[in-house]
Coordinates of C-alpha atoms in Angstrom, one line a residue:
Chain X
M1 CA 22.3 -14.2 5.5
K2 CA 23.1 -17.4 6.6
K3 CA 20.6 -17.1 9.2
I4 CA 19.2 -20.3 10.7
K5 CA 15.6 -20.2 11.6
K6 CA 14.9 -21.1 15.4
N7 CA 11.6 -21.8 15.2
P8 CA 10.4 -22.4 11.6
P9 CA 6.7 -22.1 11.0
K10 CA 4.3 -24.6 10.4
I11 CA 2.8 -25.2 7.0
V12 CA -1.1 -24.2 7.7
S13 CA -4.0 -25.2 5.6
D14 CA -6.4 -22.6 6.6
F15 CA -7.1 -19.5 8.9
K16 CA -8.6 -21.7 11.4
E17 CA -5.4 -23.4 11.6
L18 CA -3.1 -20.2 11.5
V19 CA -4.9 -18.8 14.6
L20 CA -5.0 -21.8 16.5
T21 CA -1.5 -23.0 15.9
S22 CA 0.0 -19.8 16.5
A23 CA -2.1 -19.3 19.7
E24 CA -0.7 -22.8 21.0
K25 CA 2.6 -21.8 19.9
F26 CA 3.0 -18.2 21.1
G27 CA 0.7 -17.9 24.0
D28 CA 0.4 -15.0 25.7
K29 CA 3.4 -13.4 23.8
T30 CA 2.6 -10.1 22.5
F31 CA 1.4 -10.2 18.9
Y32 CA 0.6 -6.6 18.4
E33 CA 1.4 -3.4 19.9
Y34 CA -0.1 -0.3 19.4
K35 CA -0.9 3.0 20.1
V36 CA -4.4 4.5 21.6
G37 CA -3.8 8.2 22.2
K38 CA -0.8 8.6 24.1
E39 CA -1.1 4.9 25.7
T40 CA 0.7 1.7 24.2
K41 CA -1.1 -1.4 24.2
K42 CA -0.3 -5.0 24.0
Y43 CA -2.1 -7.8 22.2
S44 CA -1.1 -11.6 22.3
Y45 CA -1.8 -14.5 20.6
N46 CA -4.0 -16.2 22.9
K47 CA -6.1 -12.9 23.2
Y48 CA -6.1 -13.0 19.5
L49 CA -7.8 -16.9 19.5
S50 CA -10.2 -16.1 22.4
E51 CA -11.5 -12.9 21.1
M52 CA -11.9 -14.5 17.6
N53 CA -13.8 -17.1 18.6
A54 CA -16.3 -14.7 21.0
Y55 CA -16.5 -12.4 17.7
G56 CA -17.3 -15.1 15.5
T57 CA -19.9 -16.7 17.8
A58 CA -21.7 -13.2 18.6
L59 CA -21.9 -12.5 14.7
N60 CA -23.0 -15.9 14.0
A61 CA -25.9 -15.7 16.7
R62 CA -26.8 -12.5 14.8
G63 CA -26.9 -14.2 11.7
Y64 CA -23.9 -12.3 10.0
I65 CA -21.4 -15.3 9.6
G66 CA -21.6 -16.5 6.1
K67 CA -22.5 -13.0 4.9
N68 CA -20.3 -10.1 3.2
I69 CA -18.8 -7.9 5.6
A70 CA -17.0 -4.7 4.7
V71 CA -13.9 -3.4 6.6
I72 CA -12.5 0.1 6.6
G73 CA -10.2 2.1 8.6
D74 CA -6.8 2.7 10.5
T75 CA -4.8 -0.5 11.0
S76 CA -5.6 -1.9 14.5
P77 CA -5.4 -5.2 16.2
Y78 CA -9.7 -5.2 15.5
W79 CA -9.4 -4.5 12.0
A80 CA -7.1 -7.5 11.6
L81 CA -9.5 -9.6 13.8
T82 CA -12.6 -8.8 12.1
Y83 CA -10.8 -10.0 8.7
V84 CA -9.8 -13.3 10.4
T85 CA -13.2 -13.8 12.3
A86 CA -15.3 -13.4 9.1
V87 CA -13.1 -15.6 7.0
N88 CA -12.8 -18.3 9.4
G89 CA -16.5 -18.5 9.6
N90 CA -16.9 -18.8 5.8
S91 CA -18.0 -15.5 5.4
T92 CA -16.6 -12.9 2.9
I93 CA -14.5 -9.7 3.6
V94 CA -14.4 -6.7 1.6
P95 CA -11.6 -4.6 3.2
L96 CA -11.9 -1.0 1.4
D97 CA -9.6 1.7 1.2
K98 CA -9.8 4.4 3.7
E99 CA -8.9 7.1 1.7
L100 CA -11.7 6.4 -0.9
S101 CA -14.7 9.0 -0.9
L102 CA -17.8 8.5 1.3
D103 CA -19.7 7.8 -2.3
A104 CA -17.3 5.6 -3.5
V105 CA -17.3 3.3 -0.1
C106 CA -21.2 3.3 -0.6
D107 CA -20.7 2.2 -4.1
F108 CA -18.3 -0.8 -3.2
I109 CA -20.4 -1.9 -0.4
N110 CA -23.6 -1.9 -2.5
L111 CA -22.1 -3.9 -5.4
S112 CA -20.5 -6.2 -3.1
E113 CA -23.8 -7.0 -1.2
C114 CA -22.4 -6.3 2.1
A115 CA -24.4 -7.1 5.5
A116 CA -22.3 -5.4 7.9
I117 CA -19.6 -2.9 7.9
A118 CA -16.7 -2.6 10.6
Y119 CA -15.0 0.7 10.8
T120 CA -12.5 2.9 12.9
G121 CA -13.0 6.4 14.4
A122 CA -12.6 8.1 11.1
F123 CA -16.1 7.0 10.0
N124 CA -17.4 8.3 13.1
G125 CA -19.8 11.5 12.3
K126 CA -20.6 10.0 8.9
I127 CA -23.0 6.8 9.8
T128 CA -26.0 8.8 9.3
T129 CA -25.1 9.4 5.6
L130 CA -23.5 6.2 5.6
A131 CA -26.3 4.3 6.7
E132 CA -28.8 6.3 4.1
K133 CA -26.8 5.2 1.4
I134 CA -26.0 1.5 2.1
P135 CA -29.7 0.3 2.9
N136 CA -28.7 -3.5 3.1
V137 CA -26.1 -3.2 5.6
S138 CA -28.0 -3.7 8.8
L139 CA -24.8 -4.0 11.6
F140 CA -22.3 -1.1 12.2
I141 CA -19.2 -2.4 14.0
R142 CA -17.4 0.3 15.7
L143 CA -13.8 -1.0 16.1
N144 CA -12.0 1.7 18.0
S145 CA -13.8 1.3 21.8
D146 CA -11.6 3.9 22.8
D147 CA -12.9 6.7 20.8
K148 CA -14.3 9.7 22.9
E149 CA -17.1 10.5 20.2
V150 CA -19.6 8.0 19.7
D151 CA -21.9 8.2 16.6
S152 CA -25.0 6.2 17.2
P153 CA -27.8 7.7 15.2
E154 CA -31.1 6.5 16.1
G155 CA -32.4 3.8 14.2
V156 CA -28.9 2.6 12.9
N157 CA -27.8 -0.8 14.5
V158 CA -24.2 0.6 15.9
V159 CA -22.5 -2.1 18.1
D160 CA -19.1 -1.5 19.7
I161 CA -16.6 -4.6 18.9
N162 CA -16.1 -5.2 22.7
T163 CA -20.0 -5.6 23.2
L164 CA -19.8 -8.2 20.7
I165 CA -17.0 -10.0 21.9
E166 CA -18.6 -9.8 25.4
E167 CA -21.7 -11.0 23.8
G168 CA -19.9 -14.0 22.1
Q169 CA -18.1 -15.0 25.3
A170 CA -21.3 -15.4 27.2
L171 CA -22.7 -17.8 24.6
L172 CA -19.6 -19.7 24.2
D173 CA -19.5 -20.2 28.1
G174 CA -23.0 -21.4 27.9
G175 CA -21.8 -24.2 25.4
D176 CA -22.6 -22.5 21.9
A177 CA -20.0 -24.1 19.2
S178 CA -21.8 -22.9 16.4
Y179 CA -18.9 -20.6 15.1
T180 CA -16.0 -22.5 16.7
S181 CA -17.1 -25.8 15.0
I182 CA -17.6 -24.3 11.4
T183 CA -15.2 -26.6 9.0
P184 CA -13.4 -24.0 6.9
D185 CA -14.1 -24.1 3.2
T186 CA -10.8 -23.1 1.7
E187 CA -12.0 -23.3 -1.8
K188 CA -14.8 -20.4 -1.6
C189 CA -14.5 -17.0 -2.1
C190 CA -13.4 -15.2 1.3
S191 CA -12.3 -12.0 0.4
I192 CA -13.1 -9.3 -2.4
L193 CA -10.4 -6.7 -3.2
F194 CA -11.4 -3.9 -5.5
T195 CA -8.6 -2.8 -7.7
S196 CA -9.5 0.8 -8.0
G197 CA -11.1 3.9 -6.7
T198 CA -14.7 3.7 -8.6
T199 CA -17.1 0.8 -9.3
G200 CA -16.9 1.9 -13.1
T201 CA -13.3 1.1 -13.6
S202 CA -12.6 -1.4 -10.5
K203 CA -12.7 -5.0 -10.8
G204 CA -13.3 -7.2 -7.3
V205 CA -10.6 -9.4 -7.1
M206 CA -11.8 -13.0 -5.4
L207 CA -9.6 -14.5 -3.5
S208 CA -10.3 -18.1 -1.3
Q209 CA -8.7 -18.9 1.9
K210 CA -6.5 -21.5 -0.3
N211 CA -5.1 -18.5 -2.4
I212 CA -4.2 -16.5 0.6
I213 CA -2.9 -19.1 2.8
T214 CA -0.9 -20.6 0.1
S215 CA 0.9 -17.2 0.2
V216 CA 1.4 -17.0 3.9
N217 CA 3.2 -20.4 3.5
A218 CA 5.4 -18.9 0.8
A219 CA 6.2 -15.9 2.5
C220 CA 7.1 -17.5 5.5
E221 CA 9.5 -20.2 3.7
L222 CA 11.4 -17.2 1.6
V223 CA 12.1 -14.8 4.3
P224 CA 14.7 -15.2 7.1
F225 CA 12.3 -14.1 9.8
D226 CA 11.4 -16.3 13.2
D227 CA 9.7 -15.8 16.4
S228 CA 12.4 -13.4 17.3
A229 CA 11.3 -11.0 14.3
S230 CA 9.9 -7.6 15.6
L231 CA 8.1 -5.7 12.8
V232 CA 6.6 -2.6 12.2
S233 CA 3.2 -2.3 10.1
V234 CA 3.6 0.9 7.9
L235 CA 1.6 0.0 4.7
P236 CA -2.2 0.4 4.5
I237 CA -3.7 -2.9 6.0
H238 CA -6.3 -2.9 3.3
H239 CA -3.5 -4.2 0.6
T240 CA -3.3 -7.7 0.3
Y241 CA 0.6 -7.4 0.5
E242 CA 0.3 -5.7 3.7
F243 CA -2.1 -8.1 5.3
T244 CA -0.7 -11.4 3.9
C245 CA 2.9 -10.4 4.0
T246 CA 3.1 -8.5 7.4
H247 CA 0.2 -9.5 9.4
L248 CA -0.8 -13.2 8.4
A249 CA 3.1 -14.2 8.1
A250 CA 4.0 -12.7 11.1
M251 CA 1.2 -14.7 13.0
N252 CA 2.7 -17.8 11.7
I253 CA 6.1 -16.9 12.4
G254 CA 5.4 -15.9 16.0
A255 CA 6.5 -12.5 15.3
S256 CA 5.4 -9.4 17.3
V257 CA 4.1 -6.4 15.1
Y258 CA 4.1 -2.7 16.1
I259 CA 1.3 -0.9 14.3
N260 CA 2.6 2.6 13.2
P261 CA -0.2 5.1 13.8
S262 CA 0.1 7.4 10.9
L263 CA 2.8 8.0 7.9
K264 CA 4.1 11.0 9.7
Y265 CA 5.2 8.6 12.9
A266 CA 7.0 6.4 10.7
S267 CA 10.6 7.3 11.6
K268 CA 9.5 7.8 15.1
S269 CA 7.8 4.3 15.2
M270 CA 11.2 2.8 14.0
Q271 CA 13.3 4.5 16.6
Y272 CA 10.6 3.5 19.2
Y273 CA 10.1 -0.3 18.3
K274 CA 13.7 -0.8 16.7
P275 CA 12.5 -3.7 14.1
N276 CA 14.8 -6.1 13.1
G277 CA 12.6 -6.5 9.6
L278 CA 10.3 -4.6 7.5
V279 CA 7.9 -5.5 4.7
V280 CA 7.5 -1.9 2.7
V281 CA 7.3 -0.5 -1.1
P282 CA 10.2 1.1 -2.9
L283 CA 9.4 4.6 -1.8
F284 CA 10.3 4.0 1.9
L285 CA 13.9 2.7 0.8
E286 CA 14.2 5.4 -1.7
T287 CA 13.2 8.1 1.0
V288 CA 15.9 6.8 3.3
H289 CA 18.3 6.3 0.4
K290 CA 17.9 9.8 -0.5
K291 CA 18.5 11.2 3.0
V292 CA 21.5 9.2 3.6
W293 CA 23.1 10.1 0.6
A294 CA 22.1 13.9 1.0
K295 CA 23.7 13.7 4.4
I296 CA 27.0 12.1 3.4
N297 CA 27.3 14.7 0.7
D298 CA 26.3 17.4 2.9
E299 CA 29.0 16.4 5.3
K300 CA 31.5 15.8 2.6
I301 CA 32.4 12.1 3.5
A302 CA 31.2 10.8 0.5
G303 CA 35.0 9.4 -0.3
K304 CA 35.1 7.9 3.2
V305 CA 31.9 6.3 3.2
K306 CA 32.5 4.8 -0.5
A307 CA 35.9 3.7 1.0
G308 CA 34.2 2.1 3.9
M309 CA 31.5 0.0 1.5
K310 CA 34.4 -1.0 -0.4
L311 CA 36.4 -1.9 2.8
S312 CA 33.5 -3.8 4.3
N313 CA 32.7 -5.6 1.0
I314 CA 36.0 -6.9 1.2
A315 CA 35.9 -7.9 5.0
L316 CA 33.0 -9.4 4.1
K317 CA 34.2 -11.6 1.6
L318 CA 37.0 -12.6 4.2
G319 CA 34.3 -13.7 6.6
I320 CA 34.0 -10.6 8.8
D321 CA 31.2 -8.6 9.0
I322 CA 31.9 -5.0 10.1
R323 CA 29.2 -3.4 8.2
R324 CA 26.9 -3.1 11.2
R325 CA 29.8 -1.4 13.2
I326 CA 30.8 1.2 10.4
F327 CA 27.1 2.3 9.2
A328 CA 25.6 2.4 12.6
D329 CA 24.2 5.9 11.6
V330 CA 22.2 4.4 8.7
L331 CA 21.0 1.7 10.4
S332 CA 19.6 4.1 13.3
A333 CA 17.1 5.7 10.5
F334 CA 15.3 2.2 11.0
G335 CA 15.8 2.4 14.9
G336 CA 19.3 0.3 14.7
N337 CA 18.5 -3.2 14.7
I338 CA 17.3 -3.7 11.1
E339 CA 18.7 -6.8 9.6
T340 CA 16.0 -7.8 6.6
I341 CA 13.7 -5.6 4.5
I342 CA 11.1 -7.3 2.2
C343 CA 10.5 -5.0 -0.6
G344 CA 7.6 -5.1 -3.2
G345 CA 4.7 -3.5 -4.7
A346 CA 6.7 -1.7 -7.1
P347 CA 10.2 -2.2 -8.8
I348 CA 13.3 -0.9 -6.9
Q349 CA 16.5 0.2 -8.3
P350 CA 19.2 -2.2 -7.7
N351 CA 21.5 0.3 -6.6
I352 CA 19.6 1.2 -3.6
I353 CA 19.5 -2.4 -2.8
K354 CA 23.2 -2.8 -3.5
D355 CA 24.0 0.2 -1.0
F356 CA 21.6 -1.1 1.5
N357 CA 23.5 -4.4 1.5
A358 CA 26.8 -2.7 1.8
F359 CA 25.4 -0.6 4.9
G360 CA 24.6 -4.3 6.4
I361 CA 20.8 -4.2 5.7
T362 CA 19.6 -7.4 3.4
V363 CA 16.8 -6.2 1.0
L364 CA 14.9 -8.9 -0.7
E365 CA 12.9 -7.8 -3.5
G366 CA 9.4 -9.8 -4.1
Y367 CA 6.8 -9.4 -6.7
G368 CA 3.0 -10.1 -6.4
I369 CA -0.3 -8.4 -7.5
T370 CA -3.8 -8.8 -5.7
E371 CA -4.9 -11.5 -8.1
T372 CA -2.2 -13.8 -6.8
A373 CA -3.0 -13.2 -3.2
P374 CA -0.3 -11.6 -4.0
L375 CA 2.8 -13.5 -3.5
V376 CA 4.4 -14.9 -6.9
S377 CA 8.0 -14.9 -5.6
V378 CA 10.8 -13.2 -3.4
T379 CA 14.4 -13.4 -3.9
P380 CA 15.5 -15.7 -1.4
Y381 CA 17.5 -15.1 1.6
Q382 CA 19.4 -18.2 1.2
A383 CA 20.6 -17.0 -2.5
P384 CA 19.6 -13.6 -3.4
K385 CA 19.9 -11.9 -6.7
I386 CA 19.9 -8.4 -6.9
G387 CA 17.8 -7.0 -9.7
S388 CA 15.8 -10.4 -9.7
V389 CA 12.2 -11.1 -7.8
G390 CA 13.5 -14.7 -7.1
P391 CA 12.1 -17.9 -8.4
A392 CA 8.5 -18.8 -8.4
A393 CA 7.3 -19.2 -4.7
I394 CA 6.2 -22.5 -3.2
G395 CA 2.8 -23.6 -4.5
T396 CA 3.2 -21.4 -7.6
Q397 CA 4.6 -21.9 -11.1
V398 CA 5.5 -19.1 -13.3
K399 CA 6.4 -19.0 -17.2
V400 CA 6.8 -16.7 -19.9
D401 CA 4.0 -16.7 -22.6
E402 CA 5.9 -18.2 -25.5
T403 CA 3.2 -16.4 -28.1
T404 CA 4.4 -12.9 -26.5
L405 CA 8.2 -13.0 -27.1
D406 CA 9.8 -9.9 -28.2
D407 CA 13.2 -10.0 -29.9
S408 CA 15.1 -9.9 -26.5
G409 CA 13.1 -13.1 -25.1
R410 CA 10.9 -11.2 -23.0
G411 CA 7.2 -12.1 -23.0
E412 CA 4.1 -11.8 -20.7
L413 CA 4.4 -13.5 -17.2
L414 CA 1.9 -16.1 -16.5
V415 CA 1.2 -17.8 -13.2
K416 CA -0.6 -20.8 -12.1
G417 CA -1.0 -22.2 -8.7
G418 CA -2.7 -22.2 -5.2
N419 CA -2.6 -18.6 -5.0
V420 CA -4.4 -17.4 -8.0
M421 CA -7.7 -16.0 -7.7
L422 CA -11.0 -17.3 -8.4
G423 CA -11.6 -14.8 -10.8
Y424 CA -13.1 -11.3 -10.9
Y425 CA -16.4 -10.6 -8.8
K426 CA -19.5 -10.9 -11.1
N427 CA -17.5 -10.1 -14.0
P428 CA -17.0 -13.4 -16.1
E429 CA -15.9 -11.3 -19.4
A430 CA -12.8 -9.6 -17.3
T431 CA -12.0 -13.2 -15.8
A432 CA -11.9 -14.9 -19.1
E433 CA -9.8 -12.2 -20.6
V434 CA -7.1 -12.9 -17.9
F435 CA -7.0 -16.7 -18.1
T436 CA -5.5 -18.6 -20.8
E437 CA -7.3 -21.6 -22.3
D438 CA -5.3 -23.9 -19.9
G439 CA -5.7 -22.0 -16.7
W440 CA -2.6 -19.8 -16.6
F441 CA -3.3 -16.2 -15.0
R442 CA -1.9 -13.2 -17.3
T443 CA -0.3 -10.9 -15.0
G444 CA 0.2 -8.2 -17.4
D445 CA 3.7 -8.0 -16.5
I446 CA 6.6 -8.3 -19.2
G447 CA 9.8 -10.3 -18.2
Y448 CA 12.1 -13.0 -18.5
I449 CA 13.3 -16.3 -16.2
D450 CA 17.2 -17.0 -16.2
A451 CA 18.7 -20.3 -16.1
D452 CA 18.5 -20.9 -12.6
G453 CA 14.4 -20.2 -12.5
Y454 CA 15.0 -16.4 -11.2
I455 CA 12.5 -13.8 -12.6
Y456 CA 13.1 -10.8 -13.7
I457 CA 10.3 -8.0 -14.3
T458 CA 10.9 -5.5 -17.2
G459 CA 8.1 -4.0 -17.8
R460 CA 4.0 -3.7 -18.2
K461 CA 1.7 -4.8 -20.9
K462 CA -1.4 -3.0 -18.9
N463 CA -1.8 0.8 -18.6
V464 CA -1.4 0.7 -15.0
I465 CA 0.7 3.2 -13.5
I466 CA 2.7 1.7 -10.3
L467 CA 3.9 4.8 -8.2
S468 CA 6.8 4.0 -5.8
N469 CA 4.6 3.5 -2.5
G470 CA 3.1 0.8 -4.4
K471 CA -0.2 2.3 -5.0
N472 CA -1.8 1.6 -8.2
V473 CA -3.2 4.2 -10.6
Y474 CA -5.2 3.2 -13.2
P475 CA -4.8 5.9 -16.3
E476 CA -8.6 5.4 -17.3
E477 CA -10.1 6.1 -14.2
L478 CA -8.0 9.6 -14.5
E479 CA -8.9 10.3 -18.0
E480 CA -12.7 9.7 -17.4
N481 CA -12.7 12.3 -14.7
L482 CA -10.8 14.9 -16.6
L483 CA -12.3 14.2 -19.6
S484 CA -15.3 16.3 -18.2
C485 CA -13.1 19.3 -19.0
T486 CA -15.1 21.2 -21.8
Y487 CA -12.0 22.3 -23.3
A488 CA -10.1 19.1 -23.6
K489 CA -10.8 16.8 -26.6
E490 CA -8.5 13.6 -25.7
I491 CA -6.5 13.0 -22.8
V492 CA -3.8 10.3 -22.0
V493 CA -2.6 9.9 -18.7
I494 CA 1.0 8.2 -18.1
G495 CA 3.4 7.7 -15.7
R496 CA 6.6 9.3 -16.0
R497 CA 10.0 8.4 -14.2
D498 CA 12.5 11.4 -13.2
E499 CA 15.8 11.7 -14.5
K500 CA 17.4 9.5 -11.7
G501 CA 14.4 6.7 -12.5
S502 CA 13.4 6.5 -8.9
E503 CA 10.0 8.7 -8.5
T504 CA 7.1 8.4 -11.0
S505 CA 5.1 11.1 -11.6
I506 CA 1.6 11.1 -13.0
V507 CA 1.4 13.1 -16.4
A508 CA -1.8 14.2 -18.4
V509 CA -0.8 14.8 -22.1
V510 CA -4.1 16.7 -23.2
F511 CA -5.1 17.6 -26.8
P512 CA -7.5 20.7 -26.2
D513 CA -10.8 21.0 -28.2
F514 CA -9.6 24.0 -30.4
E515 CA -12.7 22.8 -32.7
S516 CA -15.5 23.5 -30.4
H517 CA -13.7 26.8 -29.5
E518 CA -13.0 28.5 -32.5
D519 CA -13.8 32.0 -31.1
M520 CA -10.9 31.7 -28.8
S521 CA -7.2 31.7 -29.3
S522 CA -5.2 28.4 -28.8
D523 CA -3.3 29.7 -26.1
E524 CA -6.8 30.7 -24.5
V525 CA -8.1 27.4 -24.9
K526 CA -5.4 25.9 -23.3
A527 CA -5.3 28.4 -20.1
K528 CA -9.0 27.6 -19.6
A529 CA -8.7 23.7 -20.1
L530 CA -5.8 24.0 -17.2
E531 CA -8.3 26.0 -15.1
Q532 CA -10.8 23.3 -15.3
L533 CA -8.4 20.2 -15.3
K534 CA -6.9 21.5 -12.4
A535 CA -10.3 21.6 -10.5
L536 CA -11.1 18.3 -11.9
N537 CA -7.8 17.0 -10.4
E538 CA -8.9 18.0 -7.0
N539 CA -11.7 15.2 -7.1
M540 CA -9.5 12.7 -6.7
P541 CA -7.2 11.3 -3.6
S542 CA -4.0 12.9 -3.6
F543 CA -1.9 10.0 -5.1
K544 CA -4.3 9.9 -7.8
Q545 CA -3.8 13.5 -8.7
V546 CA -2.2 14.6 -11.8
S547 CA 0.9 16.6 -11.2
V548 CA 2.0 17.6 -14.6
F549 CA -0.2 18.9 -17.5
E550 CA 1.1 19.0 -20.9
F551 CA -0.7 20.2 -24.1
R552 CA -0.4 19.0 -27.5
D553 CA -1.2 20.8 -30.8
T554 CA -2.5 17.5 -32.8
E555 CA -4.5 14.8 -31.5
F556 CA -3.1 11.2 -30.8
E557 CA -2.1 8.9 -33.3
K558 CA -4.9 6.3 -33.5
T559 CA -5.2 2.7 -34.4
T560 CA -7.5 1.3 -37.2
T561 CA -10.2 1.0 -34.5
K562 CA -9.7 4.5 -33.6
K563 CA -7.9 3.8 -30.3
I564 CA -5.2 6.0 -29.3
K565 CA -1.9 4.3 -29.2
R566 CA -1.2 4.8 -25.9
F567 CA 2.3 3.4 -26.1
L568 CA 3.5 6.2 -28.2
V569 CA 3.0 8.7 -25.6
K570 CA 5.9 8.9 -23.4
Chain A
M1 CA 4.1 32.1 7.9
F2 CA 5.5 31.8 4.3
E3 CA 8.8 33.0 5.4
E4 CA 8.9 30.5 8.6
L5 CA 7.7 27.6 6.5
K6 CA 10.4 28.6 3.7
D7 CA 12.9 27.9 6.5
I8 CA 11.6 24.7 7.5
I9 CA 11.5 23.5 4.1
A10 CA 14.9 24.6 3.4
A11 CA 16.4 23.1 6.2
Q12 CA 14.3 19.7 6.2
Y13 CA 15.1 19.2 2.2
N14 CA 18.3 20.8 2.1
I15 CA 17.2 23.3 -0.4
S16 CA 18.5 27.1 -1.0
P17 CA 16.0 29.3 0.6
E18 CA 16.6 31.6 -2.4
E19 CA 14.9 29.0 -4.5
I20 CA 11.6 28.7 -2.6
T21 CA 8.6 30.7 -3.7
R22 CA 5.2 30.8 -2.8
E23 CA 4.5 29.3 -6.4
S24 CA 7.1 26.4 -5.6
D25 CA 5.4 23.2 -6.1
L26 CA 6.5 21.1 -3.5
R27 CA 6.3 17.5 -5.4
R28 CA 7.1 18.7 -8.9
D29 CA 9.9 21.4 -8.1
F30 CA 11.5 19.8 -4.8
G31 CA 10.7 16.3 -5.6
I32 CA 8.9 15.5 -2.2
N33 CA 7.2 12.4 -1.9
S34 CA 4.2 11.6 0.8
I35 CA 6.5 10.1 3.1
E36 CA 8.5 13.3 3.4
L37 CA 5.5 15.4 3.2
A38 CA 4.1 13.2 6.2
E39 CA 7.5 13.9 8.1
L40 CA 7.2 17.7 7.3
V41 CA 3.6 17.8 8.6
L42 CA 5.2 16.2 12.2
E43 CA 7.8 19.0 12.0
L44 CA 5.2 21.6 12.0
E45 CA 2.9 20.1 14.2
E46 CA 6.0 19.7 16.7
R47 CA 7.1 23.3 16.1
Y48 CA 3.6 24.7 16.8
D49 CA 2.4 22.6 19.2
C50 CA -0.5 21.5 17.3
E51 CA -2.3 18.8 15.3
I52 CA -2.2 19.1 11.7
D53 CA -4.5 17.4 8.9
D54 CA -2.0 15.4 6.9
K55 CA -4.6 14.7 4.2
A56 CA -5.3 18.4 4.0
I57 CA -1.7 19.3 3.4
S58 CA -1.4 16.6 1.0
K59 CA -4.0 18.0 -1.2
K60 CA -1.9 21.1 -1.3
S61 CA 0.4 21.8 -4.1
T62 CA 2.7 24.7 -3.4
V63 CA 4.5 26.4 -0.6
G64 CA 2.0 29.3 -0.3
E65 CA -1.0 27.0 -0.4
V66 CA 0.5 25.5 2.7
A67 CA 1.4 28.5 4.3
D68 CA -2.1 29.7 3.8
Y69 CA -3.6 26.6 5.3
L70 CA -1.3 26.8 8.2
E71 CA -1.8 30.6 8.9
K72 CA -5.6 29.8 8.7
E73 CA -5.3 26.7 11.1
L74 CA -3.1 28.2 13.7
A75 CA -4.9 31.6 13.9

């Protein structure tokens, strides 16, 4: 815990400085290590800088710098490079979730007026369909040059990223400084992030370089990582949490990042790369925690382990750390070298943090939302408090809205600072709703701040369901889909924690439309409703699917304005 | 396939094989989360020496549905 950073990161002011400083400081050191088929490849800090300049120069020569560019697909150095190259040229990058349906991808690209799209292999074979539906996109950049199958239909401008890099390098060699001389505009929108899966319910969060860089600097300050850090990227890269707190912060620190090729290989990636740090969502820790205790109970050694935890805690108080020796098996779940895990995206149970600490792994809980780019706070490694998400990060102020205080002194958390978004894309009404008159951003989260300034999150004001994998599910989006059921009159979707309080299930509470089906018995109506609802549920990506359907015989209680009192539905 | 899958699930998640039926829901009945499901896919890939679409598996709810999918894919 008292780790001293050997090479503290520099406070940077924009993406250009971030990439330049990192290349200067860390040069040929490996930044990314990743798999292409069975081959492992390495990507250095120097290569990142030189390829960014070449890629940007080519995009500029082709007229795409300054325009909006979408990026979608698997995590790869070239996904990250596209993001940084676009932003560095004062373009706006639109990162999209690769799990979206093709129709939703097209809707978002059209809505955000993108002129180009960069994609990885999964979109090969879909380019013809895509091109028809996104007529304003005139450049398709294939990011994975190693794909065996190349989908390049006639009349569609598909270009391999390596071709662009070569093209840009030739221009640079000929003295073209049109891209490299661009002065960063840190205040303009550089990234639009959509908050849910359909354009109807989604809001486009507009972030500036200043917003993102404020978070990068704060993340680097609050975690104990330095250039000896080796991380594994396991979360989806389009999430601002993953991209800012793993990829960009790692670059500033001088860390090395192994890209986990797929969720199913997460455990293997840990064994291969043996990271000393990780940035994860609670689901990862809950899963390992569950496994560890299942094994302990199975081997009937729970008593011994608990005694070991007690002993190691006593030894620790005496300044002797024997945790890593006696809990080597637990550490091996993460490869054996793990020291610090940053956990955010959803609340985590304090007992899991305590257990990991007892095993010798420091878990630091953080708090952030897309609208704050995302970092608001992390419990600091120098003085952590379990159960708290820490004091406001540098460059950020947090307070509780006095007008919303309940009897126990809890109220809505408000945030102000360099990390707070510019607003919602083409949605001034929604933007106005989330800012107070004096410019504080309303997070929608309820909590309190202790005497030392540490923030505690206790609930949410908004309806959003936060799964323990950090994914946000908007009940309205699911309800909209399910209400196509001709046997359902009212539906409320809620998140329900299991008995242990760890897993959140998505539950749909349904009031069937008995009135329109008077010729049928109530059981028949419910059976028909269930059949249709299950089929409609299949339309959604798996993480947005309802896992439990419950029926009620009476309609939901309403407010005077005829809105369902959702808070009564448990 | 169902019987084999039942044994794999029983061993991987420490569940008694008697509790596992074709209708058992992986998430609701056994609390299997997305990471554990991804690990199950890897286990199946290694056992049957094949590549399995984890997205397709994640859309299945019951053990029977997963068994039917595997049977079709491995045929």
